[in-house]
Short mmCIF file of N, CA and C in Angstrom, two decimals:
data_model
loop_
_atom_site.label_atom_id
_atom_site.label_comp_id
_atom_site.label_asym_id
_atom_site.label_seq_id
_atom_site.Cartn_x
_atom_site.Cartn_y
_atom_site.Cartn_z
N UNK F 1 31.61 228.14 133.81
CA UNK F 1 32.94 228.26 133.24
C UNK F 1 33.57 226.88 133.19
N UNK F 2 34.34 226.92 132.31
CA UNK F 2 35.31 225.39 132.06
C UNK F 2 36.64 225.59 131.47
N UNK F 3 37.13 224.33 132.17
CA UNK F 3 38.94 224.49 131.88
C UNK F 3 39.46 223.30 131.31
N UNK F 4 40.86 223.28 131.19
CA UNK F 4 41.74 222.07 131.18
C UNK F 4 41.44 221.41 132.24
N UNK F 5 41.61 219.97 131.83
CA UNK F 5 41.18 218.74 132.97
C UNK F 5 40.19 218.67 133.87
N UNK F 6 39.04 219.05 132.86
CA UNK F 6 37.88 218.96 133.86
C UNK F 6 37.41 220.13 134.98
N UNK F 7 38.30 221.09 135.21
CA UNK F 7 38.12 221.99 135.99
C UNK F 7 36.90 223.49 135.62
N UNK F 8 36.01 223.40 136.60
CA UNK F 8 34.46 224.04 136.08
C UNK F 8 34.44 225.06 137.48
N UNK F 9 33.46 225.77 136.89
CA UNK F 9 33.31 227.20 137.92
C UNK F 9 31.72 227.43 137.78
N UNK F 10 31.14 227.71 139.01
CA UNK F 10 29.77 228.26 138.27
C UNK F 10 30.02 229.61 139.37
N UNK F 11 29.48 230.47 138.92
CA UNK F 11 29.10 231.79 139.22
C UNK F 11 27.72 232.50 139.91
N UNK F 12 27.20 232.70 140.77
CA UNK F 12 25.47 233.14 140.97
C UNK F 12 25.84 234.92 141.41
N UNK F 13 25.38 235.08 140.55
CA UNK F 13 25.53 236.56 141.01
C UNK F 13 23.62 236.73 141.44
N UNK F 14 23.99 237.64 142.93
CA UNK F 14 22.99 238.13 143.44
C UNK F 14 22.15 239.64 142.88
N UNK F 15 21.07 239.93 143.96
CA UNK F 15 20.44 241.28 143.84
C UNK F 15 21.40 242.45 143.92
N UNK F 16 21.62 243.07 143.29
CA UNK F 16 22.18 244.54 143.47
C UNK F 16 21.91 245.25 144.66
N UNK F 17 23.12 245.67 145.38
CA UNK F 17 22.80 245.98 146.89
C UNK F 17 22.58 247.65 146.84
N UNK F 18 21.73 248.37 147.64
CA UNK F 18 21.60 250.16 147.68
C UNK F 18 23.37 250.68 147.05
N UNK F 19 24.36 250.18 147.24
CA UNK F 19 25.93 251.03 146.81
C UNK F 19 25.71 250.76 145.46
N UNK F 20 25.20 249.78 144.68
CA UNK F 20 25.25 249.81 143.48
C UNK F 20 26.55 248.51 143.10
N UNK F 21 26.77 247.52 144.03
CA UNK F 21 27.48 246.68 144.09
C UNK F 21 26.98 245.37 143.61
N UNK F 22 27.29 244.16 142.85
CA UNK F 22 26.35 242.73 142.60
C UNK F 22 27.18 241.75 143.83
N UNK F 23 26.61 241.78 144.87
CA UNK F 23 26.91 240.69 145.28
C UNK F 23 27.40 239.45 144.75
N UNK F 24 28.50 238.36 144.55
CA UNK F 24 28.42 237.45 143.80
C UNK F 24 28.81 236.38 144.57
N UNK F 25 28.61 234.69 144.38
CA UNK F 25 29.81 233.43 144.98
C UNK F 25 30.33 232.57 143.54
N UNK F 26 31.41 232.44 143.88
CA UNK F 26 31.58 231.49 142.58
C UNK F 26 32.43 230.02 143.50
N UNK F 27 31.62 228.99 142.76
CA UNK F 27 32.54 228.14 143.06
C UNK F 27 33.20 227.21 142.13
N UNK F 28 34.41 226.62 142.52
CA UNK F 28 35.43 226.14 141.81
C UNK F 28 35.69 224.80 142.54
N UNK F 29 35.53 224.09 141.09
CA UNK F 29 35.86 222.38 141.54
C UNK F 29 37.51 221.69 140.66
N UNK F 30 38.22 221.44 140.67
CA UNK F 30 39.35 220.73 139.93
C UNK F 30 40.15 221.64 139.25
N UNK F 31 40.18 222.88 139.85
CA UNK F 31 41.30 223.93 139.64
C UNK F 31 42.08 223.54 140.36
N UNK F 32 43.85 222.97 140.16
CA UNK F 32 45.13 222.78 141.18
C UNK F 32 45.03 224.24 141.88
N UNK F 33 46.22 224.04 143.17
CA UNK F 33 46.40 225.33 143.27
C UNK F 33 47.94 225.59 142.04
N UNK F 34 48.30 226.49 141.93
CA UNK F 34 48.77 227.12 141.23
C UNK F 34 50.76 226.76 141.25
N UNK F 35 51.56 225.96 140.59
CA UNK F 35 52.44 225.38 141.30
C UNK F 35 53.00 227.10 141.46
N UNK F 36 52.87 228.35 141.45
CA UNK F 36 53.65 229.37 141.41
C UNK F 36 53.44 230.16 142.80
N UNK F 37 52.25 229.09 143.13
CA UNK F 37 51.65 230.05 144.47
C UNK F 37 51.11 231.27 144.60
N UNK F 38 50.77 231.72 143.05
CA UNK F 38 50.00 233.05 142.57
C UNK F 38 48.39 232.52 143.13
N UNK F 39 47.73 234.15 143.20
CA UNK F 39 46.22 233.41 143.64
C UNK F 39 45.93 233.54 142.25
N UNK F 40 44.62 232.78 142.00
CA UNK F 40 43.56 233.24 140.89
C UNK F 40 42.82 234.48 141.02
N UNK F 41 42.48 234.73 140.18
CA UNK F 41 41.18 235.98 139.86
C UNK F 41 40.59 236.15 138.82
N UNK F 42 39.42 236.34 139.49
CA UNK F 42 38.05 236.46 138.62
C UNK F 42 37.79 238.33 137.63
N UNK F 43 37.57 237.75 136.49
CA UNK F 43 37.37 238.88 135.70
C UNK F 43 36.54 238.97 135.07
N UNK F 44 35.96 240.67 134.20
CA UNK F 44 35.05 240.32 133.28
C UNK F 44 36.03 240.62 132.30
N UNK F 45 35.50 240.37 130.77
CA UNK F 45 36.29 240.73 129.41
C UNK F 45 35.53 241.20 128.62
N UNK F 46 36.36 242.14 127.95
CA UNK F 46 35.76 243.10 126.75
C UNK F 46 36.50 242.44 125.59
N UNK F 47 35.77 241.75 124.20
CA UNK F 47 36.43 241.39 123.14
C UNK F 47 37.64 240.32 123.78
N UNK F 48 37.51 239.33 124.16
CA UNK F 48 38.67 238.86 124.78
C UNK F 48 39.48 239.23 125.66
N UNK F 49 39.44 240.53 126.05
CA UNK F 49 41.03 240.91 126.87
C UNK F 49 40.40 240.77 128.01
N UNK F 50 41.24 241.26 129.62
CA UNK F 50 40.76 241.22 130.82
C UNK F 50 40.47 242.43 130.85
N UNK F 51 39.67 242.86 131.41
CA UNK F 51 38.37 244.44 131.46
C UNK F 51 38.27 244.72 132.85
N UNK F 52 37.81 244.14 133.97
CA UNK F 52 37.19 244.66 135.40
C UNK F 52 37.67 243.64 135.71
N UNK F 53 38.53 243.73 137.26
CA UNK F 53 38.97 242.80 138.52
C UNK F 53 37.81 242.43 139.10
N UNK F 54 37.26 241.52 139.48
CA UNK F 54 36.18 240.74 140.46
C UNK F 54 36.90 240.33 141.74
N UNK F 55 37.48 239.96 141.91
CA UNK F 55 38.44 239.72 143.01
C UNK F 55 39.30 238.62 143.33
N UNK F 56 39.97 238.12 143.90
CA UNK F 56 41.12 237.32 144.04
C UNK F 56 40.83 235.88 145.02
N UNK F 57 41.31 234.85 144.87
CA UNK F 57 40.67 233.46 145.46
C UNK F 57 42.05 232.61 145.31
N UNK F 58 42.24 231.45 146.34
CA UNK F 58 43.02 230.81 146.69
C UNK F 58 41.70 229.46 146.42
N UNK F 59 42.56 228.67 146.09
CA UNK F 59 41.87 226.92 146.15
C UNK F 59 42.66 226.19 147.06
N UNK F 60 41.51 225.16 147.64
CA UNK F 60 42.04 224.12 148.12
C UNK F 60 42.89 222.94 147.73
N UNK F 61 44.02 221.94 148.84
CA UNK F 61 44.42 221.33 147.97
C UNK F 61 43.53 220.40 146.51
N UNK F 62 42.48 220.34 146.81
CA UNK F 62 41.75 219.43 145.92
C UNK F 62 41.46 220.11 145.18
N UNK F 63 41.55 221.61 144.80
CA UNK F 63 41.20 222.20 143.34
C UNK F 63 39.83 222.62 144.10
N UNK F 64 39.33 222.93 144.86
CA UNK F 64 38.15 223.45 145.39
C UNK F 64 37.91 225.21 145.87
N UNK F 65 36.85 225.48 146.01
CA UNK F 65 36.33 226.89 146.92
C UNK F 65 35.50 227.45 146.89
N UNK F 66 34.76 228.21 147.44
CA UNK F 66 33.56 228.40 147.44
C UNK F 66 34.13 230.08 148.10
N UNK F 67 33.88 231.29 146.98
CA UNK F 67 34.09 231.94 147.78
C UNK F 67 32.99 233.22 147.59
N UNK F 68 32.89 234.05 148.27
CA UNK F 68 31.74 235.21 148.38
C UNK F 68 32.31 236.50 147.76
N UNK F 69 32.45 237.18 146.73
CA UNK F 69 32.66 238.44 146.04
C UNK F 69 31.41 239.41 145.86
N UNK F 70 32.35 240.56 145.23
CA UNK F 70 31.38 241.63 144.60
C UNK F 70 31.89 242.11 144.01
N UNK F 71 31.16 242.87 143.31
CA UNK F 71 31.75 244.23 141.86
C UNK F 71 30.45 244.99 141.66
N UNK F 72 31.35 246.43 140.86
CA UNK F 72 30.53 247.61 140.93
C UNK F 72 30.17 247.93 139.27
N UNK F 73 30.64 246.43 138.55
CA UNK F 73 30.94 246.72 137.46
C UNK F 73 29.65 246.47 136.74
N UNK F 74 28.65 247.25 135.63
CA UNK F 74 27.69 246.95 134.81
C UNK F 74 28.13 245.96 133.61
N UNK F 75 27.32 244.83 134.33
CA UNK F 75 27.66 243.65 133.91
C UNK F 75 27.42 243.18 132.08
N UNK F 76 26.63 244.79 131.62
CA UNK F 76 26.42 244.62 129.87
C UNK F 76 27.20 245.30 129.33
N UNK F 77 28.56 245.83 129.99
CA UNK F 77 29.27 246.25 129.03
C UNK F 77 30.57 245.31 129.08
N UNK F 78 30.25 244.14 129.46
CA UNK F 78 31.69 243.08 129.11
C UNK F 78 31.09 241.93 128.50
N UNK F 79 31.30 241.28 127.76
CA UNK F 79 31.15 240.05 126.73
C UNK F 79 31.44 238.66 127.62
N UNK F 80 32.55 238.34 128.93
CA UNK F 80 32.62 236.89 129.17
C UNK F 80 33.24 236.99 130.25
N UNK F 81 33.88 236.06 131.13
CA UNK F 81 34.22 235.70 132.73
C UNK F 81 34.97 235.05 132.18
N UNK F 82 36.36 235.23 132.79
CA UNK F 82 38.17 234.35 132.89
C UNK F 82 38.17 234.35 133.94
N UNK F 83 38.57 233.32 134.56
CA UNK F 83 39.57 232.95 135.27
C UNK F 83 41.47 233.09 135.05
N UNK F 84 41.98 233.61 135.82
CA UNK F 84 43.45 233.73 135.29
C UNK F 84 44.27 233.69 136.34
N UNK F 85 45.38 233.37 136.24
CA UNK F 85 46.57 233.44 137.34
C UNK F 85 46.73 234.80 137.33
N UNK F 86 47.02 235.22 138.92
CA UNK F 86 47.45 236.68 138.68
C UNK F 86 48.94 236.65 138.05
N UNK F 87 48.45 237.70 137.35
CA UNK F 87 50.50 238.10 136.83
C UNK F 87 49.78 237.74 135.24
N UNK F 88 49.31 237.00 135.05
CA UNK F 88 48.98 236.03 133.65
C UNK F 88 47.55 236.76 133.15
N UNK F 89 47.74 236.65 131.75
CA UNK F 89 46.85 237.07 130.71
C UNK F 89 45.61 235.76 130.30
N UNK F 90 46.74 234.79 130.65
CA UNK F 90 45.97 233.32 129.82
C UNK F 90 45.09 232.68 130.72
N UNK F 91 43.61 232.29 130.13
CA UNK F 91 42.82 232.10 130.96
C UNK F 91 42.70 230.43 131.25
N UNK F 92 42.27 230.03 132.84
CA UNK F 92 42.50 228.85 133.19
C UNK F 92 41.24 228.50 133.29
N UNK F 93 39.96 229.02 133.12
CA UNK F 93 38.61 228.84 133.22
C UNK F 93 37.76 230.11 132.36
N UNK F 94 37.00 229.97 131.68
CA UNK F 94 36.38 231.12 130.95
C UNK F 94 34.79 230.05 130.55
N UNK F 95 34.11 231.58 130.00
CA UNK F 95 32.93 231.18 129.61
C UNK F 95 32.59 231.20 128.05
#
């Protein structure tokens, strides 16, 4: 994933666990934190819009994180990965 000012995300999604869950980590380099103090969150998208919650992440002051998720979501029925402020539609990292 990639943003304004350089700010990049990569994603590794793991083996599918027995619940039917994808393990995932994504990490994030030169994302600010947010001057609103909203967290970020990770999504999938259908046709552009936001589709399935992945879950929610705070960065460091340096725009950093490394964090460990999951989802239950079948990953061929969404088209792309946003990044977004919660509250917000507009994406700060996408693929």
């Amino acid at each position: 994933m990639s943003g304004a000012g350089g700010a990049s995300a990569s994603l590794e999604i793991f083996e599918i666990d027995d619940a039917g869950n994808w393990p995932m980590e994504l990490e994030v380099e030169g994302l600010p934190p947010p001057a609103s103090g909203a967290l970020y969150q990770l999504w999938l998208t259908q046709n552009g819009k936001l589709a399935a919650l992945c879950g929610s992440f705070l960065v460091e002051a340096d725009g950093t994180t490394v964090v460990p998720m999951n989802a239950p979501w079948r990953f061929s029925e969404f088209d792309g990965w946003v990044v977004v402020e919660a509250g917000s539609q507009a994406p700060v990292l996408s693929t």
